[in-house]
Every structure is written in structure tokens, then in C-alpha cells.
Coordinates of C-alpha atoms in Angstrom, one line a residue:
X1 CA 35.7 -55.7 -48.1
X2 CA 34.2 -59.1 -47.7
X3 CA 30.7 -59.8 -46.5
X4 CA 32.1 -61.6 -43.5
X5 CA 34.1 -58.6 -42.5
X6 CA 31.1 -56.4 -42.9
X7 CA 29.0 -58.7 -40.7
X8 CA 31.6 -58.8 -37.9
X9 CA 31.9 -55.0 -38.1
X10 CA 28.2 -54.7 -37.7
X11 CA 28.3 -56.8 -34.6
X12 CA 31.1 -54.6 -33.3
X13 CA 29.1 -51.4 -34.1
X14 CA 28.5 -49.2 -31.2
X15 CA 24.9 -48.2 -31.6
X16 CA 23.9 -45.1 -29.6
X17 CA 20.1 -44.8 -29.5
X18 CA 19.0 -41.5 -28.0
X19 CA 15.3 -41.7 -27.4
X20 CA 13.6 -38.4 -26.8
X21 CA 10.2 -38.0 -25.4
X22 CA 8.6 -34.6 -25.9
X23 CA 6.3 -33.5 -23.0
X24 CA 4.7 -30.3 -21.7
X25 CA 6.5 -28.0 -19.2
X26 CA 4.7 -26.1 -16.4
X27 CA 5.9 -23.4 -14.0
X28 CA 9.2 -23.1 -15.8
X29 CA 10.8 -19.6 -16.0
X30 CA 13.7 -18.9 -18.3
X31 CA 16.6 -17.1 -16.6
X32 CA 17.1 -13.5 -17.6
X33 CA 20.5 -12.1 -18.2
X34 CA 19.4 -8.6 -17.1
X35 CA 17.1 -7.8 -14.2
X36 CA 13.8 -6.1 -14.8
X37 CA 10.9 -4.9 -12.6
X38 CA 7.9 -7.2 -12.9
X39 CA 5.5 -5.5 -10.5
X40 CA 5.1 -2.1 -8.7
X41 CA 2.2 -2.1 -6.2
X42 CA 0.9 0.9 -4.2
X43 CA 0.1 -0.1 -0.6
X44 CA -2.5 2.6 0.0
X45 CA -5.4 2.9 -2.3
X46 CA -6.0 6.5 -1.2
X47 CA -3.5 9.1 0.0
X48 CA -4.1 12.7 0.9
X49 CA -1.8 15.7 1.3
X50 CA 0.5 15.1 4.2
X51 CA 0.3 11.3 3.9
X52 CA 3.1 9.0 2.6
X53 CA 2.9 6.2 0.1
X54 CA 4.7 2.8 0.1
X55 CA 5.6 0.9 -3.0
X56 CA 6.2 -2.9 -3.2
X57 CA 8.6 -3.7 -6.0
X58 CA 9.3 -7.2 -7.3
X59 CA 12.0 -8.1 -9.9
X60 CA 12.3 -12.0 -9.8
X61 CA 15.9 -12.0 -10.7
X62 CA 18.3 -14.8 -9.7
X63 CA 21.0 -12.6 -8.4
X64 CA 21.8 -9.5 -6.5
X65 CA 20.3 -6.2 -7.7
X66 CA 20.2 -2.5 -6.8
X67 CA 17.3 -0.1 -7.0
X68 CA 17.0 3.6 -7.5
X69 CA 13.5 5.2 -7.2
X70 CA 12.4 8.6 -8.3
X71 CA 9.1 10.5 -7.9
X72 CA 7.8 13.8 -9.4
X73 CA 4.7 15.9 -8.8
X74 CA 3.3 16.7 -12.2
X75 CA 2.7 20.3 -11.1
X76 CA 6.4 20.9 -10.9
X77 CA 7.9 18.0 -12.9
X78 CA 10.9 18.0 -10.6
X79 CA 12.2 14.5 -10.1
X80 CA 13.3 13.6 -6.5
X81 CA 15.6 10.6 -5.8
X82 CA 13.9 9.1 -2.7
X83 CA 16.6 6.3 -2.4
X84 CA 19.5 8.8 -2.4
X85 CA 21.3 6.9 -5.2
X86 CA 21.2 3.2 -5.7
X87 CA 20.4 0.9 -2.7
X88 CA 22.7 -1.6 -1.3
X89 CA 22.8 -5.0 -3.0
X90 CA 19.5 -6.9 -2.5
X91 CA 18.2 -10.3 -3.3
X92 CA 16.5 -10.1 -6.7
X93 CA 14.0 -12.7 -5.8
X94 CA 12.6 -10.8 -2.8
X95 CA 10.0 -8.0 -2.6
X96 CA 11.6 -4.6 -2.1
X97 CA 9.7 -1.8 -0.4
X98 CA 10.2 2.0 -0.4
X99 CA 8.2 4.8 1.4
X100 CA 7.9 8.3 0.0
X101 CA 8.3 11.5 1.9
X102 CA 5.1 13.4 2.9
X103 CA 3.2 14.1 -0.3
X104 CA 1.5 17.2 -1.6
X105 CA -1.8 17.3 -3.6
X106 CA -1.5 16.3 -7.2
X107 CA -0.6 13.6 -9.7
X108 CA 2.8 11.9 -9.3
X109 CA 5.0 9.9 -11.6
X110 CA 7.2 7.1 -10.3
X111 CA 10.3 5.7 -12.0
X112 CA 12.1 2.6 -10.7
X113 CA 15.6 1.9 -12.0
X114 CA 17.2 -1.5 -11.5
X115 CA 20.6 -2.9 -12.3
X116 CA 22.9 -5.8 -11.5
X117 CA 24.6 -5.3 -8.1
X118 CA 28.1 -3.9 -8.6
X119 CA 27.9 -4.0 -12.4
X120 CA 28.2 -1.2 -14.9
X121 CA 24.6 -0.4 -16.1
X122 CA 23.8 -1.5 -19.6
X123 CA 22.0 1.7 -20.5
X124 CA 24.2 4.8 -20.5
X125 CA 21.5 6.7 -18.6
X126 CA 22.4 4.6 -15.6
X127 CA 20.3 1.5 -15.4
X128 CA 19.8 -2.0 -16.8
X129 CA 16.1 -1.6 -17.0
X130 CA 13.4 0.7 -15.6
X131 CA 9.7 0.6 -14.9
X132 CA 7.2 3.5 -14.4
X133 CA 3.9 4.0 -12.5
X134 CA 1.7 6.8 -11.4
X135 CA -0.5 7.8 -8.4
X136 CA -2.8 10.6 -7.2
X137 CA -2.6 12.5 -3.9
X138 CA -5.9 14.0 -2.9
X139 CA -6.5 17.3 -1.1
X140 CA -6.4 17.0 2.7
X141 CA -10.0 16.9 4.0
X142 CA -9.0 17.1 7.7
X143 CA -8.8 13.3 8.3
X144 CA -6.0 11.8 10.3
X145 CA -3.0 10.2 8.4
X146 CA -3.5 6.7 7.0
X147 CA -3.1 3.8 9.4
X148 CA 0.1 1.9 8.9
X149 CA 0.5 -1.9 9.2
X150 CA 4.3 -2.1 9.6
X151 CA 4.0 -5.5 11.3
X152 CA 3.0 -7.2 8.0
X153 CA 6.2 -8.1 6.0
X154 CA 6.5 -8.7 2.3
X155 CA 8.5 -11.9 2.4
X156 CA 7.5 -15.1 4.3
X157 CA 8.4 -18.7 4.4
X158 CA 5.8 -21.4 3.7
X159 CA 3.7 -22.0 6.8
X160 CA 4.7 -18.7 8.5
X161 CA 1.8 -16.9 10.0
X162 CA 0.8 -13.5 8.7
X163 CA -1.1 -11.7 11.4
X164 CA -2.3 -8.4 12.9
X165 CA -3.1 -8.6 16.6
X166 CA -5.7 -6.5 18.5
X167 CA -4.3 -3.2 19.6
X168 CA -5.2 -2.0 23.1
X169 CA -6.8 1.5 23.2
X170 CA -7.6 1.5 19.5
X171 CA -10.9 0.7 17.9
X172 CA -9.7 -1.1 14.8
X173 CA -11.4 -4.0 12.9
X174 CA -10.0 -5.8 9.9
X175 CA -11.4 -7.6 6.8
X176 CA -9.0 -9.2 4.2
X177 CA -8.9 -11.1 0.9
X178 CA -6.0 -13.0 -0.8
X179 CA -5.4 -13.2 -4.5
X180 CA -3.0 -15.7 -6.0
X181 CA -1.1 -13.8 -8.7
X182 CA 0.5 -16.9 -10.3
X183 CA -2.8 -18.7 -10.9
X184 CA -4.7 -15.4 -11.2
X185 CA -7.5 -16.4 -8.9
X186 CA -8.9 -15.2 -5.5
X187 CA -8.3 -17.9 -3.0
X188 CA -9.9 -16.1 0.0
X189 CA -12.7 -13.6 -0.6
X190 CA -13.1 -10.7 1.8
X191 CA -13.8 -12.0 5.3
X192 CA -16.1 -10.5 8.0
X193 CA -14.6 -7.8 10.2
X194 CA -12.7 -8.8 13.3
X195 CA -10.4 -7.1 15.8
X196 CA -7.4 -9.1 14.4
X197 CA -6.5 -11.1 11.4
X198 CA -4.4 -14.2 10.7
X199 CA -3.5 -16.1 7.5
X200 CA -1.0 -18.8 6.7
X201 CA 0.1 -19.7 3.2
X202 CA 0.2 -23.5 2.6
X203 CA 2.3 -23.3 -0.5
X204 CA 4.9 -21.1 -2.3
X205 CA 3.4 -18.3 -4.3
X206 CA 3.1 -14.6 -5.0
X207 CA 0.0 -13.1 -3.4
X208 CA -1.9 -9.8 -3.2
X209 CA -3.2 -9.3 0.4
X210 CA -5.9 -6.7 0.5
X211 CA -6.9 -5.4 4.0
X212 CA -9.8 -3.1 4.8
X213 CA -9.4 -1.4 8.2
X214 CA -12.4 0.3 10.0
X215 CA -11.4 2.7 12.7
X216 CA -13.4 5.0 15.1
X217 CA -12.3 8.6 15.3
X218 CA -13.5 11.2 17.8
X219 CA -13.9 14.5 16.0
X220 CA -15.2 18.0 17.0
X221 CA -18.2 19.4 15.2
X222 CA -20.0 22.8 15.8
X223 CA -23.0 22.7 18.1
X224 CA -26.4 23.8 16.6
X225 CA -27.2 27.3 17.9
X226 CA -30.3 27.6 20.2
X227 CA -32.3 30.8 20.9
X228 CA -31.9 32.2 24.4
X229 CA -35.4 32.6 25.7
X230 CA -34.3 34.9 28.6
X231 CA -32.8 37.4 26.2
X232 CA -35.9 37.5 24.0
X233 CA -38.1 40.7 24.4
X234 CA -41.8 40.0 25.1
X235 CA -44.6 42.3 24.0
X236 CA -45.4 43.0 27.6
X237 CA -42.0 44.7 28.1
X238 CA -42.8 47.3 25.5
X239 CA -46.1 48.3 27.1
X240 CA -46.3 51.7 28.9
X241 CA -47.1 51.2 32.7
X242 CA -50.4 52.3 34.0
X243 CA -51.5 53.9 37.4
X244 CA -55.0 53.7 38.7
X245 CA -56.1 52.6 35.3
X246 CA -54.7 55.7 33.7
X247 CA -51.5 56.0 31.6
X248 CA -48.8 57.8 33.4
X249 CA -48.2 61.2 32.0
X250 CA -45.1 61.3 29.7
X251 CA -43.9 64.5 31.4
X252 CA -43.9 62.7 34.8
X253 CA -41.7 60.0 33.4
X254 CA -39.2 62.5 32.0
X255 CA -39.0 64.3 35.4
X256 CA -38.2 61.0 37.1
X257 CA -35.4 60.3 34.7
X258 CA -33.9 63.7 35.3
X259 CA -33.9 63.1 39.0
X260 CA -31.9 59.8 38.6
X261 CA -29.2 61.6 36.7
X262 CA -28.3 63.9 39.6
X263 CA -24.9 62.8 40.9
X264 CA -22.8 64.1 43.8
X265 CA -19.7 65.4 42.0
X266 CA -17.5 65.4 45.0
X267 CA -18.2 61.7 45.7
X268 CA -17.6 61.0 42.0
X269 CA -14.1 62.6 42.2
X270 CA -13.1 60.6 45.2
X271 CA -14.3 57.4 43.5
X272 CA -12.2 58.1 40.4
X273 CA -9.0 58.0 42.4
X274 CA -9.9 54.6 43.9
X275 CA -10.8 53.3 40.4
X276 CA -7.5 54.3 38.9
X277 CA -5.6 52.4 41.7
X278 CA -7.6 49.3 41.0
X279 CA -7.3 49.4 37.2
X280 CA -3.8 48.0 37.0
X281 CA -4.6 45.1 39.4
X282 CA -7.7 44.2 37.4
X283 CA -6.0 44.1 34.0
X284 CA -4.0 41.0 34.8
X285 CA -7.0 39.3 36.3
X286 CA -9.0 40.2 33.2
X287 CA -6.4 38.6 30.9
X288 CA -6.6 35.4 32.8
X289 CA -10.4 35.4 32.9
X290 CA -10.6 36.2 29.2
X291 CA -8.4 33.1 28.3
X292 CA -10.6 30.9 30.5
X293 CA -13.7 32.4 29.0
X294 CA -12.4 31.8 25.5
X295 CA -11.8 28.1 26.3
X296 CA -15.2 27.8 27.8
X297 CA -16.6 29.5 24.7
X298 CA -14.9 26.9 22.4
X299 CA -16.2 24.0 24.5
X300 CA -19.7 25.5 24.3
X301 CA -19.5 26.0 20.5
X302 CA -18.4 22.4 19.6
X303 CA -19.4 18.9 20.5
X304 CA -17.6 15.6 19.9
X305 CA -18.9 12.8 17.7
X306 CA -17.5 9.4 16.8
X307 CA -16.8 8.9 13.1
X308 CA -16.2 5.6 11.4
X309 CA -13.4 5.6 8.8
X310 CA -12.3 2.9 6.4
X311 CA -8.8 2.5 5.0
X312 CA -7.7 -0.1 2.4
X313 CA -4.1 -1.4 2.3
X314 CA -2.7 -3.7 -0.4
X315 CA 0.4 -5.8 0.4
X316 CA 2.5 -7.8 -2.1
X317 CA 3.4 -11.0 -0.3
X318 CA 6.0 -13.5 -1.5
X319 CA 6.0 -16.9 0.1
X320 CA 9.0 -19.1 -0.5
X321 CA 10.6 -19.0 -3.9
X322 CA 7.8 -20.0 -6.4
X323 CA 9.8 -18.9 -9.4
X324 CA 12.9 -20.9 -9.0
X325 CA 13.8 -23.0 -12.1
X326 CA 12.8 -26.6 -11.5
X327 CA 13.5 -27.9 -15.0
X328 CA 11.1 -29.6 -17.4
X329 CA 9.0 -32.5 -16.1
X330 CA 10.6 -35.2 -18.2
X331 CA 9.6 -38.8 -17.4
X332 CA 12.1 -41.7 -17.5
X333 CA 13.1 -42.8 -21.0
X334 CA 10.9 -45.7 -22.3
X335 CA 12.5 -49.1 -22.5
X336 CA 13.2 -50.8 -25.9
X337 CA 11.6 -54.2 -25.9
X338 CA 13.7 -55.5 -28.8
X339 CA 16.5 -54.4 -31.1
X340 CA 17.2 -56.3 -34.4
X341 CA 20.2 -55.5 -36.6
X342 CA 20.0 -57.1 -40.0
X343 CA 22.8 -58.5 -42.2
X344 CA 23.9 -56.7 -45.3
X345 CA 26.5 -56.9 -48.0
X346 CA 28.7 -54.3 -49.7
X347 CA 26.7 -51.4 -51.2
X348 CA 23.5 -52.7 -49.5
X349 CA 21.2 -51.2 -46.9
X350 CA 21.5 -52.0 -43.2
X351 CA 18.2 -52.3 -41.4
X352 CA 17.8 -51.7 -37.7
X353 CA 14.5 -52.3 -36.0
X354 CA 13.7 -51.1 -32.4
X355 CA 10.4 -51.8 -30.6
X356 CA 9.7 -49.5 -27.6
X357 CA 7.1 -50.3 -25.0
X358 CA 3.5 -49.9 -25.9
X359 CA 3.0 -47.0 -23.4
X360 CA 5.7 -44.8 -25.0
X361 CA 4.6 -41.7 -26.9
X362 CA 6.2 -39.2 -29.3
X363 CA 9.3 -41.4 -29.7
X364 CA 12.1 -40.5 -32.0
X365 CA 15.4 -42.2 -32.9
X366 CA 19.0 -41.1 -33.5
X367 CA 21.4 -43.8 -34.6
X368 CA 25.1 -43.7 -35.3
X369 CA 27.5 -46.3 -36.8
X370 CA 31.2 -46.5 -36.0
X371 CA 33.2 -48.7 -38.4
X372 CA 36.3 -50.3 -37.1

């Protein structure tokens, strides 16, 4: 091979320079082959016997999924399927909510199963993945059931208003805070109490919305007992009466009592017949009067007071699709200012020199020669 041929071949060489710039990647999430539960949040901080609990569940899976949710009271350890099998196919990138039946006092375990919609579960127990949580249901202390905020959803679009309007006939006031779960910072601390609330997310994100609700309840409480002065016996009532300054003889009092006990027996017998005829008629009237007196007695024994009660609700709110894969932030490839290919002979080295622009950083080269 002559030097001239080599030089012409070099000129004909197809040189492929792949210039790679390494840069940092933010907000990039690798796609998962199997769905898994990322969050389980309880909506009610406190629940009592007879209340229900609502769970907000988030998977962040780019596909359709199905959920199956179980709960068990630790006193019985009997697991109850509260979704009645797997749910219908749902969007894996939306928040899913499920409400329990009425609860009994005790500690509960929660198990959330998840699988790809329509696919055979990877685990032979019936799921692709599962997550667990727990909660406590307190003893009922006579309070009304928890206030529900069904008008607040879990999935919103950017700029969509999240609000609770004033309810006529109800004395509710609201205070709320917003925590950004992606950046892990509170963006709105608890506000002052108002009779309504309104918040609008300006960007995509996953947020924890905490709402404190103050309500006024009218409850019955026992009245404090007061002494009846009319029924009280005074010392004067126990004093023996006097006549002309002298104490009446005890024997005279006894004689007077005996005289008052004399009764006309004939008149008494006639009166008995009249009483018997009236007894049946009076019985029904007495029953009605007794019921009325019982109600009056209850009203007299209790009084009503207004009690202020506070409930805290936590909502997992997804705005837009903050976790969609956006790809790495790669800038445009730097330009090569000059490229010099040197001449060479047989069995000699070939030198290639490339000069990128001065602003380029972390530059690497890959070169390839094709001989014709």
C-alpha cells in the first residue's frame, strides 16, 4: 500500500465524532416494571368507635393498576376484604381512596395489595406488591361522628381551585396548611380560622393538605341540684303549741286526735262504690300524665350547653402529573471549532486533533475509521 493511497483513504475516511456532555439530572424517575404503593395516608387523625376511616393511596405507576385492601382488628385478627376483591382497572398515577366500614375500639392493621390491571400477579399469594399500615380506634366518648369533607377531591389540575364553602345552619370554621411532599417543605403554614377555605396550586406536585375544623355542638348536661326551701323543716315547726302562756296538756291533744278519726261508716261504704267506678277511667289518664311528667322531669334535670369541638383531616392531593418522565436535561452538543487530520505512512500513527468551543465542559471523544 503506497503512501499516496493511504493519504487518499484518509481523506475518504468517514469520521464519526460522538461528543458526549455529562450533566446532572433533576426530577427524573425511572420507570418501574411492577407497580408498588408509595404512600398510605389516613384522612382522620382521630377516630372513635362507630366512626369510619378513609385511606388515600398513591402508587405512581405509568399504567393501569388494581387494588385490594384488607383491615383487621388486632383483638380478633380476622382480616376483612373491604374492596370485595380487586378494584376495577385504575390510573396508576392517580390517588386512590377507600373508606372502611364502621370501626370498633382497638388497633387495626391495614394491608394494601396492588397488581397490574388484567395481569397475573407476580407473587403467588395474589399480588405484585403490597404495603402495610396501622391505626388506632378510640373508645366512644359520646361525641358525634367525625365531620366529612367529601367535596375535597384527591386529584386536581394545575390552577384548579380547592375549596370548602360556608355551610348554612352549621357553625364550622376552617384552618389549613399545605406541605409539598416532593420538595419536603411547608409552603403554607396553618392559616387563621374562617368559615370557608380556598387554595389553588400554581404548579404540578404532590401535596399534603391538613385541615383543622372547629364546630359548635349543643349537648345536654345535668343541672346542679338546688335545695327546696319550702320543703325544709324549720325549728318553729317542731315546737309544741302554747295556750294562754301554758303548754297544752298532752292528754288534750290525744283526745283531739281521736275525735278526728271518727268516720261515718255508711258514708264510707257509699263512697267506695263511686271510687271503684272512677278507677278505670283514671288509670288511662294517669298513664298519659306520667309520661308527660317524665318528660318534664328530664327537661328539669338537664340543661343544654354549646361545646366547641376540633377535628383534623389530612388529604393527599395530587396536582397534574409531577412524576412523568421528562428525560435528562441535556444541553445542545458543543461545536467543534477545528478538526485537523494529519498525514501518515504505512505502519505510522495517524493524528486527529479536535478543538471544541471554550465553553464546553466534560467533553469526550469517540472516533472510528472506515478504510475503503
